[in-house]
XYZ file of N, CA and C in Angstrom:
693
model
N -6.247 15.229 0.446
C -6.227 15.197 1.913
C -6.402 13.756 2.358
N -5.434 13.007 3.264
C -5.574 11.840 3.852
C -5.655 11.338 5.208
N -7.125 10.816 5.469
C -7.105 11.065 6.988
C -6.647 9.596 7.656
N -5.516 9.740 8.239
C -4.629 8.574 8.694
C -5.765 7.187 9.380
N -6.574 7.790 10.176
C -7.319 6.833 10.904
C -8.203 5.839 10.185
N -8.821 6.244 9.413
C -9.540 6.148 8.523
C -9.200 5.418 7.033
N -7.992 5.650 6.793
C -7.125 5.575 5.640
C -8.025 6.153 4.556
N -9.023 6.966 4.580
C -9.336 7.655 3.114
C -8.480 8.559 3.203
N -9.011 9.096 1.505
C -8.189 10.051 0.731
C -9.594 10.971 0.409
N -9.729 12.135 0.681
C -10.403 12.861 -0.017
C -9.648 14.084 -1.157
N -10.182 14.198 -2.162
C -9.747 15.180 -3.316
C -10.993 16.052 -4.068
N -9.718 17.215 -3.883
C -11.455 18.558 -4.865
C -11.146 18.117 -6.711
N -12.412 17.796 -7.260
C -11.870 18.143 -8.822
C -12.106 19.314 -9.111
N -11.692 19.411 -10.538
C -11.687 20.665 -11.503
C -12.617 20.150 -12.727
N -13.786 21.209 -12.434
C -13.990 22.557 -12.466
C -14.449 22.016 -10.744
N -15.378 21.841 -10.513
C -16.176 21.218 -9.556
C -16.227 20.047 -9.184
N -16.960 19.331 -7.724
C -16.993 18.397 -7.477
C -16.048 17.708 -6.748
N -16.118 16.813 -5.454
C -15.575 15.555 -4.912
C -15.388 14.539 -4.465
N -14.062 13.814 -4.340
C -14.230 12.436 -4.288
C -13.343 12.011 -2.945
N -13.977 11.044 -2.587
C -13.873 10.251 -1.318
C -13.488 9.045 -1.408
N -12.110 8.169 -1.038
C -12.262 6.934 -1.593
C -11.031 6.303 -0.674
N -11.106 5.067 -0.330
C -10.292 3.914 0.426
C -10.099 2.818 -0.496
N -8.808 2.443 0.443
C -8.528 1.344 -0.365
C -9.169 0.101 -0.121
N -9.473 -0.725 -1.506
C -10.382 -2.212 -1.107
C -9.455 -2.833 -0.370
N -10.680 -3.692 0.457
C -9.694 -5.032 0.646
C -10.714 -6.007 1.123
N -10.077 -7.430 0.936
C -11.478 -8.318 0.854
C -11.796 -8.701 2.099
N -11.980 -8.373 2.918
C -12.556 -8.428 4.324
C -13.112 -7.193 4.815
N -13.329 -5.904 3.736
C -14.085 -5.034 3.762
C -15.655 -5.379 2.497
N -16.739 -5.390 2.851
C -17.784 -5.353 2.497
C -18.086 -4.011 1.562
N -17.610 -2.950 2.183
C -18.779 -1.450 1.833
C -18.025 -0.746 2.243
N -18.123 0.318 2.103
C -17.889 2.152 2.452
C -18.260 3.184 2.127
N -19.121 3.979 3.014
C -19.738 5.155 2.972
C -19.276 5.799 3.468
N -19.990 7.401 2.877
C -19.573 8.612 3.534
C -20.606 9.685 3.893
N -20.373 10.146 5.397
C -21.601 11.245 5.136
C -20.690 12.673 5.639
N -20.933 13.579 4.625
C -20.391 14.656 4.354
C -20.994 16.346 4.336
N -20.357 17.200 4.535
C -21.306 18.673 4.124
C -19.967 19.255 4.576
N -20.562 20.536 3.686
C -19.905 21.488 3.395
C -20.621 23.119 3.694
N -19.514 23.255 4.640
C -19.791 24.830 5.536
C -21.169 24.191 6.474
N -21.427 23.362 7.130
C -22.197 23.103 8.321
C -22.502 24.338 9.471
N -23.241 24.741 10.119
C -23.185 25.770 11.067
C -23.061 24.899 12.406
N -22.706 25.930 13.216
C -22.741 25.486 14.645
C -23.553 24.614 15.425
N -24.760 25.048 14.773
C -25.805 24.636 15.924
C -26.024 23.019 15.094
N -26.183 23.013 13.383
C -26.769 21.848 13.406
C -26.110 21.895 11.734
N -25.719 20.158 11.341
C -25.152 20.077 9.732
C -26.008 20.361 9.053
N -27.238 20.473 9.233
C -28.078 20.691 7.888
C -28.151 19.674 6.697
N -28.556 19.672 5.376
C -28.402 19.209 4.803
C -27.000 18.198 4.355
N -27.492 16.907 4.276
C -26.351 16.272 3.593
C -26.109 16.238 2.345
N -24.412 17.285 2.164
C -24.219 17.293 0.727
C -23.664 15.870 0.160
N -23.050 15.087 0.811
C -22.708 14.142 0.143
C -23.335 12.581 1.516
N -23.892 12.098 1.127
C -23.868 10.782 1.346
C -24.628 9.553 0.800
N -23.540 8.438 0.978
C -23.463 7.479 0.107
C -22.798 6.503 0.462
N -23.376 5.265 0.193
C -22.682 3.864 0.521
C -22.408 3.146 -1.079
N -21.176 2.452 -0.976
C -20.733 1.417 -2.320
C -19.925 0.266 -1.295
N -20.765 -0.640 -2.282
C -19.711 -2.150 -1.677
C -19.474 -2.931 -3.085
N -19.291 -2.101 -4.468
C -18.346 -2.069 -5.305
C -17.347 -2.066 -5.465
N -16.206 -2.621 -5.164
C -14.854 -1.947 -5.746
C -14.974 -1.414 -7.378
N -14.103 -0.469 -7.314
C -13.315 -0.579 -9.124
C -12.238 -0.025 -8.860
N -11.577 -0.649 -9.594
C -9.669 -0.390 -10.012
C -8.878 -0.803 -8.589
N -9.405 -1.696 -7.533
C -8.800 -1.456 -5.699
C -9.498 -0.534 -5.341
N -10.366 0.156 -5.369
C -10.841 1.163 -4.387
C -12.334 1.399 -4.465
N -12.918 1.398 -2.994
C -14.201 2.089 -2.957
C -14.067 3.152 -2.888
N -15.065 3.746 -3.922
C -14.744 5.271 -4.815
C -16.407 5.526 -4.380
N -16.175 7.036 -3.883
C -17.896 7.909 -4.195
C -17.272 8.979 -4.649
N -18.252 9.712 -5.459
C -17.661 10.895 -6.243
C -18.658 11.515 -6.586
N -18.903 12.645 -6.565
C -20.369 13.425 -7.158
C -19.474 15.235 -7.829
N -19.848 14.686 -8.631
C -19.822 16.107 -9.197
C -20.223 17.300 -9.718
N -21.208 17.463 -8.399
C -22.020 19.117 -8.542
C -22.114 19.525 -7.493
N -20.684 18.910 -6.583
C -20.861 19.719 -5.168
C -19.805 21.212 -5.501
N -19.877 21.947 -5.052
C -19.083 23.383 -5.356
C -17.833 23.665 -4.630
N -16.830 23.729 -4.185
C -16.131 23.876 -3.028
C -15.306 25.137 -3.520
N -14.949 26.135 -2.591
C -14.130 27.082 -2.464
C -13.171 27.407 -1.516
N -12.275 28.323 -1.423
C -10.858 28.503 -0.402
C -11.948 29.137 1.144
N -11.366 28.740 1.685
C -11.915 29.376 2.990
C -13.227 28.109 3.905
N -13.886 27.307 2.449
C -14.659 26.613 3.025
C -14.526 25.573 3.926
N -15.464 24.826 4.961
C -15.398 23.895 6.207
C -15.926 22.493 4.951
N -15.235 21.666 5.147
C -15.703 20.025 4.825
C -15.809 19.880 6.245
N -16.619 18.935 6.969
C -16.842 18.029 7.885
C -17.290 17.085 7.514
N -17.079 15.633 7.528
C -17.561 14.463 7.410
C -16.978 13.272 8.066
N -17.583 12.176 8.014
C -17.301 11.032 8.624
C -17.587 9.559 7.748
N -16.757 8.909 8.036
C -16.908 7.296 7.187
C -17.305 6.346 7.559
N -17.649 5.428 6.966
C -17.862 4.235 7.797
C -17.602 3.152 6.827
N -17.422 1.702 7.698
C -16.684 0.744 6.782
C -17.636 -0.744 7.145
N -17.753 -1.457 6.316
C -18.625 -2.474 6.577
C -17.358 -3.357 6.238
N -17.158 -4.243 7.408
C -16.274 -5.882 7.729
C -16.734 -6.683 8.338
N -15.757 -7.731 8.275
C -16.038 -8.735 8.972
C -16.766 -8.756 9.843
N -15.702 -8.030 10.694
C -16.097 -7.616 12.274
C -17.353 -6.963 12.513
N -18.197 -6.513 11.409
C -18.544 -5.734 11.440
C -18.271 -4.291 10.841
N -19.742 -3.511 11.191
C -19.994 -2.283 11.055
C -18.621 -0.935 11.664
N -17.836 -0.393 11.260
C -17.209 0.769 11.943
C -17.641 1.935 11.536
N -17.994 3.064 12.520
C -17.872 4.494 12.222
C -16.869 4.966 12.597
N -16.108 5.438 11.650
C -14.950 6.648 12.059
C -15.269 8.291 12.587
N -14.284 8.645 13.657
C -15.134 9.896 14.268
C -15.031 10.921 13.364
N -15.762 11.733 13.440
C -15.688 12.825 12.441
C -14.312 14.024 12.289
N -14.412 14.150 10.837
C -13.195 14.821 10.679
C -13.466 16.549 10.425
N -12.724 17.393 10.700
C -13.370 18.971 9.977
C -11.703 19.459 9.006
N -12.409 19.897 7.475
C -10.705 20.296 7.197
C -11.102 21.834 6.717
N -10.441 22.257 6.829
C -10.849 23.917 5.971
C -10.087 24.089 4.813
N -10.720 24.582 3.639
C -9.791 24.436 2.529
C -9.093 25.859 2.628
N -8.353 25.315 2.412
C -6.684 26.695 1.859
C -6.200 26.547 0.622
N -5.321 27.254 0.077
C -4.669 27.391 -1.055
C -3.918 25.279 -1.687
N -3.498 25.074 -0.510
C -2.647 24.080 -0.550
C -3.519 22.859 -0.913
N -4.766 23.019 -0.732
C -5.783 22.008 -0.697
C -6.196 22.037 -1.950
N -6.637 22.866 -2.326
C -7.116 23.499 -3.617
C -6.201 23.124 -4.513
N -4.993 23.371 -4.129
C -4.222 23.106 -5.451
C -3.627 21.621 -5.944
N -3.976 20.825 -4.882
C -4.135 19.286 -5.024
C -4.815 18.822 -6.268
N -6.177 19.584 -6.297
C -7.285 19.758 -7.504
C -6.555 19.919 -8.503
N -5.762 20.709 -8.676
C -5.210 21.154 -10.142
C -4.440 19.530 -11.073
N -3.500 19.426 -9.733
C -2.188 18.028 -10.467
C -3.241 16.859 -10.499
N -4.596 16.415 -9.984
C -5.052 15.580 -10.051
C -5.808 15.047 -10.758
N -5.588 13.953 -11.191
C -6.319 13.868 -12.692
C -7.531 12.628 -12.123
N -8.786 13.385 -12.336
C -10.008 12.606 -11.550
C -10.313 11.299 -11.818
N -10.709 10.499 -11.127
C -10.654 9.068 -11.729
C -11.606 8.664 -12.760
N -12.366 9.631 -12.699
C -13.952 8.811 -13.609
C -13.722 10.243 -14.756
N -12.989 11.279 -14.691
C -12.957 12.294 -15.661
C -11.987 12.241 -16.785
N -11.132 11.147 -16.961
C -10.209 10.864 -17.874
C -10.567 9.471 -18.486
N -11.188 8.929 -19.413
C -11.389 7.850 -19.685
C -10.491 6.586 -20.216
N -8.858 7.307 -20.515
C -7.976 6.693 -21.461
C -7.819 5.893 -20.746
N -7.348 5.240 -19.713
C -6.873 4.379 -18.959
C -8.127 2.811 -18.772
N -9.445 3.211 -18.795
C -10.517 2.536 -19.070
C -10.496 2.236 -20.551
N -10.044 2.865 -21.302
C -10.734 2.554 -23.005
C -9.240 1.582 -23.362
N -7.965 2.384 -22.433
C -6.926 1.142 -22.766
C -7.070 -0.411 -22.434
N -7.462 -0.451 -21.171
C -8.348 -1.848 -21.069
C -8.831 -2.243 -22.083
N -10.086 -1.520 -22.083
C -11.127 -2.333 -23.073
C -10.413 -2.456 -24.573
N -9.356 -1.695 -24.853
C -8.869 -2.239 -26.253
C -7.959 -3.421 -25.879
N -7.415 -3.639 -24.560
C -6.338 -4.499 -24.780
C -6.648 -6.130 -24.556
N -8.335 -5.765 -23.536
C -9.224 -7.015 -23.835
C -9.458 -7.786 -25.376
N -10.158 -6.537 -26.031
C -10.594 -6.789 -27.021
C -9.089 -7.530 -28.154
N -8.315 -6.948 -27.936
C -7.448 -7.221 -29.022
C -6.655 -9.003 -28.209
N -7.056 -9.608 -27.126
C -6.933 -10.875 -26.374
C -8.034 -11.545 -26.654
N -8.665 -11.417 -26.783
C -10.247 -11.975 -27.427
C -9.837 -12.824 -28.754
N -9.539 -11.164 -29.467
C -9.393 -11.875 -30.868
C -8.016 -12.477 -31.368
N -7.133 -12.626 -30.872
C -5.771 -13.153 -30.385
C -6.292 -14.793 -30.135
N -6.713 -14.692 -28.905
C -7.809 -16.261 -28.788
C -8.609 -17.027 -29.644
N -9.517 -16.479 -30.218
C -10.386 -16.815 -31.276
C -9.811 -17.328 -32.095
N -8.753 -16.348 -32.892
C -7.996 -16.762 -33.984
C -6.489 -17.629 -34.014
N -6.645 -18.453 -32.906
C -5.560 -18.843 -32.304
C -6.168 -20.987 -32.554
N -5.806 -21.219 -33.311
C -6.229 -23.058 -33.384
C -6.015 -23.733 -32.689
N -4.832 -23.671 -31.461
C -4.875 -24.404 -30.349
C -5.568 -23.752 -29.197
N -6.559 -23.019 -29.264
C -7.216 -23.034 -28.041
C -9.285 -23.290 -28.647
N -9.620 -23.980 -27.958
C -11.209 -24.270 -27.612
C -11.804 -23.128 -28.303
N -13.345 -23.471 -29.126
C -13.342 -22.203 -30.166
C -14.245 -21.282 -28.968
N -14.417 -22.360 -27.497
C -15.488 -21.034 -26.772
C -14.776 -21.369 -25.245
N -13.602 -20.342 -24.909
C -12.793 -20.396 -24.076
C -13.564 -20.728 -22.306
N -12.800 -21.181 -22.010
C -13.691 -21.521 -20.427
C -13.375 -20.225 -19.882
N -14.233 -20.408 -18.105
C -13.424 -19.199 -17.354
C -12.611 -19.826 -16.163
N -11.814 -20.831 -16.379
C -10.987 -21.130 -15.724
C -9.983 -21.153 -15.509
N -9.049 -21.360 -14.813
C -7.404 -20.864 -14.533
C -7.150 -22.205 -13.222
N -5.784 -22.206 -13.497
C -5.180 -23.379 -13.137
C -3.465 -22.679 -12.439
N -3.400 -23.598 -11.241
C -2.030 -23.143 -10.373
C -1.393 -24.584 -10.290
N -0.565 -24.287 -11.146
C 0.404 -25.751 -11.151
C 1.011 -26.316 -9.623
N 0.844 -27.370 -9.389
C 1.565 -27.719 -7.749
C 1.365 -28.903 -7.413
N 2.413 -29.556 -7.587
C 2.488 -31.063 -7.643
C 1.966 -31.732 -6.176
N 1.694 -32.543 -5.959
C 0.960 -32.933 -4.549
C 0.311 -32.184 -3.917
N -0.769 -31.543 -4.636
C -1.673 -30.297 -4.464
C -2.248 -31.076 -3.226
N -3.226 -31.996 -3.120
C -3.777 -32.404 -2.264
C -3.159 -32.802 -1.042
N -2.012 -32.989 -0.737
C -1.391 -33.286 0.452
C -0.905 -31.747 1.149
N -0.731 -30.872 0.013
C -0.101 -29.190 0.608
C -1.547 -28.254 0.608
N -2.196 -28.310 0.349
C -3.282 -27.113 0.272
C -4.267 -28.052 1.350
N -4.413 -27.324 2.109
C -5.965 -27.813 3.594
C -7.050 -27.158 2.648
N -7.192 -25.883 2.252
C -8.155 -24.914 2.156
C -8.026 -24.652 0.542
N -8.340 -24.885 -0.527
C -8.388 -24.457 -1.660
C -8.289 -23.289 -2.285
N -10.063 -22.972 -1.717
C -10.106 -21.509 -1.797
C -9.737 -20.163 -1.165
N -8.910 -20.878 0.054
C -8.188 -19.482 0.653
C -7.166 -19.717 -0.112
N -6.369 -20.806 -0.505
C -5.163 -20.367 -1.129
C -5.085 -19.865 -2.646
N -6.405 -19.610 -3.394
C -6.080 -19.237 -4.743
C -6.780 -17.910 -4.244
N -7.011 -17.388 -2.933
C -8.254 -16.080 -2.801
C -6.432 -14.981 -1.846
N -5.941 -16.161 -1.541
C -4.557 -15.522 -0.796
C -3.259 -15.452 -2.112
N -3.147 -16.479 -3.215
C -2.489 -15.989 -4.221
C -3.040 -14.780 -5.009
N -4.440 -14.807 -5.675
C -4.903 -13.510 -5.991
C -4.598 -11.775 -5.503
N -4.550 -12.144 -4.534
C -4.315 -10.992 -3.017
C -2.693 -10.319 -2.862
N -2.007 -11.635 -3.270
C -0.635 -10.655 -3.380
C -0.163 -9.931 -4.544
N -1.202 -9.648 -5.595
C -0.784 -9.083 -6.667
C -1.730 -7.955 -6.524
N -1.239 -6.433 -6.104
C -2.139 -5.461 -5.822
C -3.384 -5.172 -7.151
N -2.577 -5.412 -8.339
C -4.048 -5.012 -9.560
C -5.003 -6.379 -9.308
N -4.817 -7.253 -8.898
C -5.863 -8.285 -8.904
C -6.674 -8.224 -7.852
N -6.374 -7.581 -6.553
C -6.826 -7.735 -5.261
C -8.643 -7.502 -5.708
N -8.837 -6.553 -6.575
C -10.648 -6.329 -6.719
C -11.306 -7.699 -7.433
N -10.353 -8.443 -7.660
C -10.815 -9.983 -8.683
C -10.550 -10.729 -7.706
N -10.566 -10.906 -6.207
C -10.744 -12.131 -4.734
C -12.275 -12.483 -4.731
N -12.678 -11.392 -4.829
C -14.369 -11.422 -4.644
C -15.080 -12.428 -6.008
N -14.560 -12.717 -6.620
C -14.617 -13.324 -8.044
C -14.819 -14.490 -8.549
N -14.228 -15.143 -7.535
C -13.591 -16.987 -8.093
C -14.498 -16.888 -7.386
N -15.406 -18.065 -8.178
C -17.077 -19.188 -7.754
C -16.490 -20.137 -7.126
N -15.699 -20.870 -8.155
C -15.300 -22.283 -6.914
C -13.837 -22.526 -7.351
N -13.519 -23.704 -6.690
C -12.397 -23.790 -6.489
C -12.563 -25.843 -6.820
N -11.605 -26.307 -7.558
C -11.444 -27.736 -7.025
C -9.478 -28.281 -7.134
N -9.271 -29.231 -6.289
C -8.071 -29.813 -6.315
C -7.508 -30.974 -7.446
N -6.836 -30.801 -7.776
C -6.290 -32.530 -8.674
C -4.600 -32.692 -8.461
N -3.998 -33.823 -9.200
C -2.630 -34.111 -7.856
C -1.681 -33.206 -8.471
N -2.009 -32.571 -9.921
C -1.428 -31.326 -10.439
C -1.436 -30.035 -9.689
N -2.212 -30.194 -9.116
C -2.299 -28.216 -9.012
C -3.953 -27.736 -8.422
N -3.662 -26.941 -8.029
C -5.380 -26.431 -7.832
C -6.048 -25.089 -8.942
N -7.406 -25.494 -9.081
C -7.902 -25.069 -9.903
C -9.162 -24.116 -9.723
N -9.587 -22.749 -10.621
C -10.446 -22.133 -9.884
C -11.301 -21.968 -11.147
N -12.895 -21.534 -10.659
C -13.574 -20.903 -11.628
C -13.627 -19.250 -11.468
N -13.504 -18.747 -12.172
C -13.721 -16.884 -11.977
C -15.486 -16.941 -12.479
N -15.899 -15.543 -12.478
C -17.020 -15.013 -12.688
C -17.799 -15.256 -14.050
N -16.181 -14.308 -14.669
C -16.455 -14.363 -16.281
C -15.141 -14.610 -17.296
N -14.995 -14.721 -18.394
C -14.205 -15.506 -19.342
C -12.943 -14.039 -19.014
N -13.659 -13.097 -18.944
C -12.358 -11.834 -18.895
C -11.738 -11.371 -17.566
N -12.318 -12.397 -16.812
C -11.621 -12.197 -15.179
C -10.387 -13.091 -15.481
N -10.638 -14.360 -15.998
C -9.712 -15.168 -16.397
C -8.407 -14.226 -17.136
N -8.793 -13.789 -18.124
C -7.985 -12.971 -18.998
C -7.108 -12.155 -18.286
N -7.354 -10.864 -17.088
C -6.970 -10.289 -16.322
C -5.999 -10.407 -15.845
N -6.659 -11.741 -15.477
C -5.433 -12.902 -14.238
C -4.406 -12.866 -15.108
N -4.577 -14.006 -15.821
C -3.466 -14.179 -17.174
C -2.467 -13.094 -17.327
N -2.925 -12.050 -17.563
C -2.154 -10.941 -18.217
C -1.125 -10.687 -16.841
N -1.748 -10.254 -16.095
C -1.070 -9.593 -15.123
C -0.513 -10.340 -13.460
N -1.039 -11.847 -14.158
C -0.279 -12.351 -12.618
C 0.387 -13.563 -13.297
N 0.641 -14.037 -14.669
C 1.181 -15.096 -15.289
C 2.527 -15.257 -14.944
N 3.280 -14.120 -15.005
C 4.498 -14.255 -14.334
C 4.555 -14.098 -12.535
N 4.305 -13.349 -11.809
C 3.926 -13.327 -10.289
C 4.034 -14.698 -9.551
N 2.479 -14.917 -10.413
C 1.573 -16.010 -9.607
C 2.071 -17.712 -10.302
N 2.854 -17.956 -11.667
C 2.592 -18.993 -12.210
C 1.496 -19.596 -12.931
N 0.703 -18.750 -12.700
C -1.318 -19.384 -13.057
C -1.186 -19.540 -14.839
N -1.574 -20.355 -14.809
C -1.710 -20.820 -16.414
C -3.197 -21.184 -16.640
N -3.876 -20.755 -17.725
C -5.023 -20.702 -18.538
C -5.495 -22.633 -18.562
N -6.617 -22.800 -17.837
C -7.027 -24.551 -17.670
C -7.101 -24.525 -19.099
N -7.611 -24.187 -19.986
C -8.059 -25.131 -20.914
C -6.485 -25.390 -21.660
N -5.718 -24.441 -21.872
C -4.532 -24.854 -22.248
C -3.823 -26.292 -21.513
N -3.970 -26.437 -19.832
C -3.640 -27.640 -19.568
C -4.672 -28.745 -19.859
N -5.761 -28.305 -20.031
C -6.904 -29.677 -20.849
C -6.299 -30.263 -22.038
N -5.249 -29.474 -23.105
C -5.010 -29.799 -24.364
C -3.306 -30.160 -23.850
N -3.018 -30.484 -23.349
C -1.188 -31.141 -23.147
C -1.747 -32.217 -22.555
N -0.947 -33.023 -23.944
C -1.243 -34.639 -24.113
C -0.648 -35.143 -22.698
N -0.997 -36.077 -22.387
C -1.179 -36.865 -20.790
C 0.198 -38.270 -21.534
N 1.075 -38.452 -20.220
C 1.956 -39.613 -20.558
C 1.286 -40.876 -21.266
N 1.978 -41.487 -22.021
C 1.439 -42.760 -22.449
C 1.525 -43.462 -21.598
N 0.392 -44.461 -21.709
C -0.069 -45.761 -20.734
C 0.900 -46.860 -20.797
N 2.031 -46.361 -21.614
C 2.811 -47.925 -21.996
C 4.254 -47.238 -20.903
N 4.414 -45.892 -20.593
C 5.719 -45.805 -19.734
C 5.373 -45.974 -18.454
């Protein structure tokens, strides 16, 4: 179920349990939800679900609990809220009643935190870049976490450094949760240059914005010999 105003997505899993989740973006802080299920007239009663994250993972602030119960016929009512720039927003409250059609969303959907392959493919494809690196003689035996954007008269075209490697990051949708990331930023007449968090944010980048973005691995440009002093 997707409530347009709001831009969440709510979904029932299987057996039990659900999840609530928007898409990141880096001028959003946080997102919570406060939720219940079958509320009466007079008053919501207990809150079955609420919860704030100003986590991303994978692009999305995700809440998910799974020991709430839901059945056909039942009332969800809940409401969101989003922490930005601008500030604090509450979105007005929504009511959906589940039906057949809702329910069966549950079935084709494969839960985000209930399938692990897609997480363990990562972590093998890290791991097997690690040791790719390590065992590799032209690179540093203890890799930096830096990354480098080639661009000749960097300093005369870039005003802002770090908006422009936080605005290249940004157009590559799998990287958008790695904006929040880069520590600093500095210029040289090559190109501008960033620090990330950790050695495997770097890696990330690499993999998946090397062609996109152009970004090439700094320490690799630390090791390409510099013109001779005699041309």
């Amino acid at each position: 179920m997707f409530s347009r105003s709001a831009k969440v997505n709510i979904e029932l899993l299987k057996p039990q349990g659900i999840q609530v989740w928007t898409k990141y973006k880096p001028h959003h802080f946080g997102f919570g939800v406060e939720l219940y299920v079958n509320p009466t007239l007079d008053e919501l009663g207990k809150c079955d679900l609420c919860r704030n994250v100003t986590a991303p993972i994978d692009g999305k602030f995700l809440i998910q609990d799974d020991t709430i119960a839901v059945k056909l016929g039942d009332t969800i009512r809940y409401r969101t809220v989003k922490d930005k720039v601008s500030g604090t927003k509450w979105y007005p409250w929504k009511t959906i009643v589940v039906d057949n059609q809702f329910l069966n969303q549950a079935e084709n959907i494969c839960a985000f935190q209930c399938d692990p392959s897609g997480h363990r493919a990562t972590v093998n494809f890290l791991e097997q870049y690690i040791r790719n690196m390590l065992d590799s003689c032209d690179l540093p035996e203890q890799p930096s976490d830096h990354l480098f954007f080639p661009l000749p008269n960097a300093p005369a075209l870039v005003g802002d450094p770090k908006r422009f490697v936080r605005a290249r990051l940004y157009s590559v949708d799998l990287l958008r949760p790695l904006v929040d990331r880069v520590e600093s930023v500095f210029v040289l007449q090559e190109g501008v240059g960033c620090k990330m968090q950790s050695v495997l944010d770097k890696l990330k980048i690499l993999e998946l914005g090397r062609d996109q973005l152009g970004v090439v691995d700094y320490d690799e440009v630390l090791f390409i010999p510099g013109p001779s002093p005699n041309l």
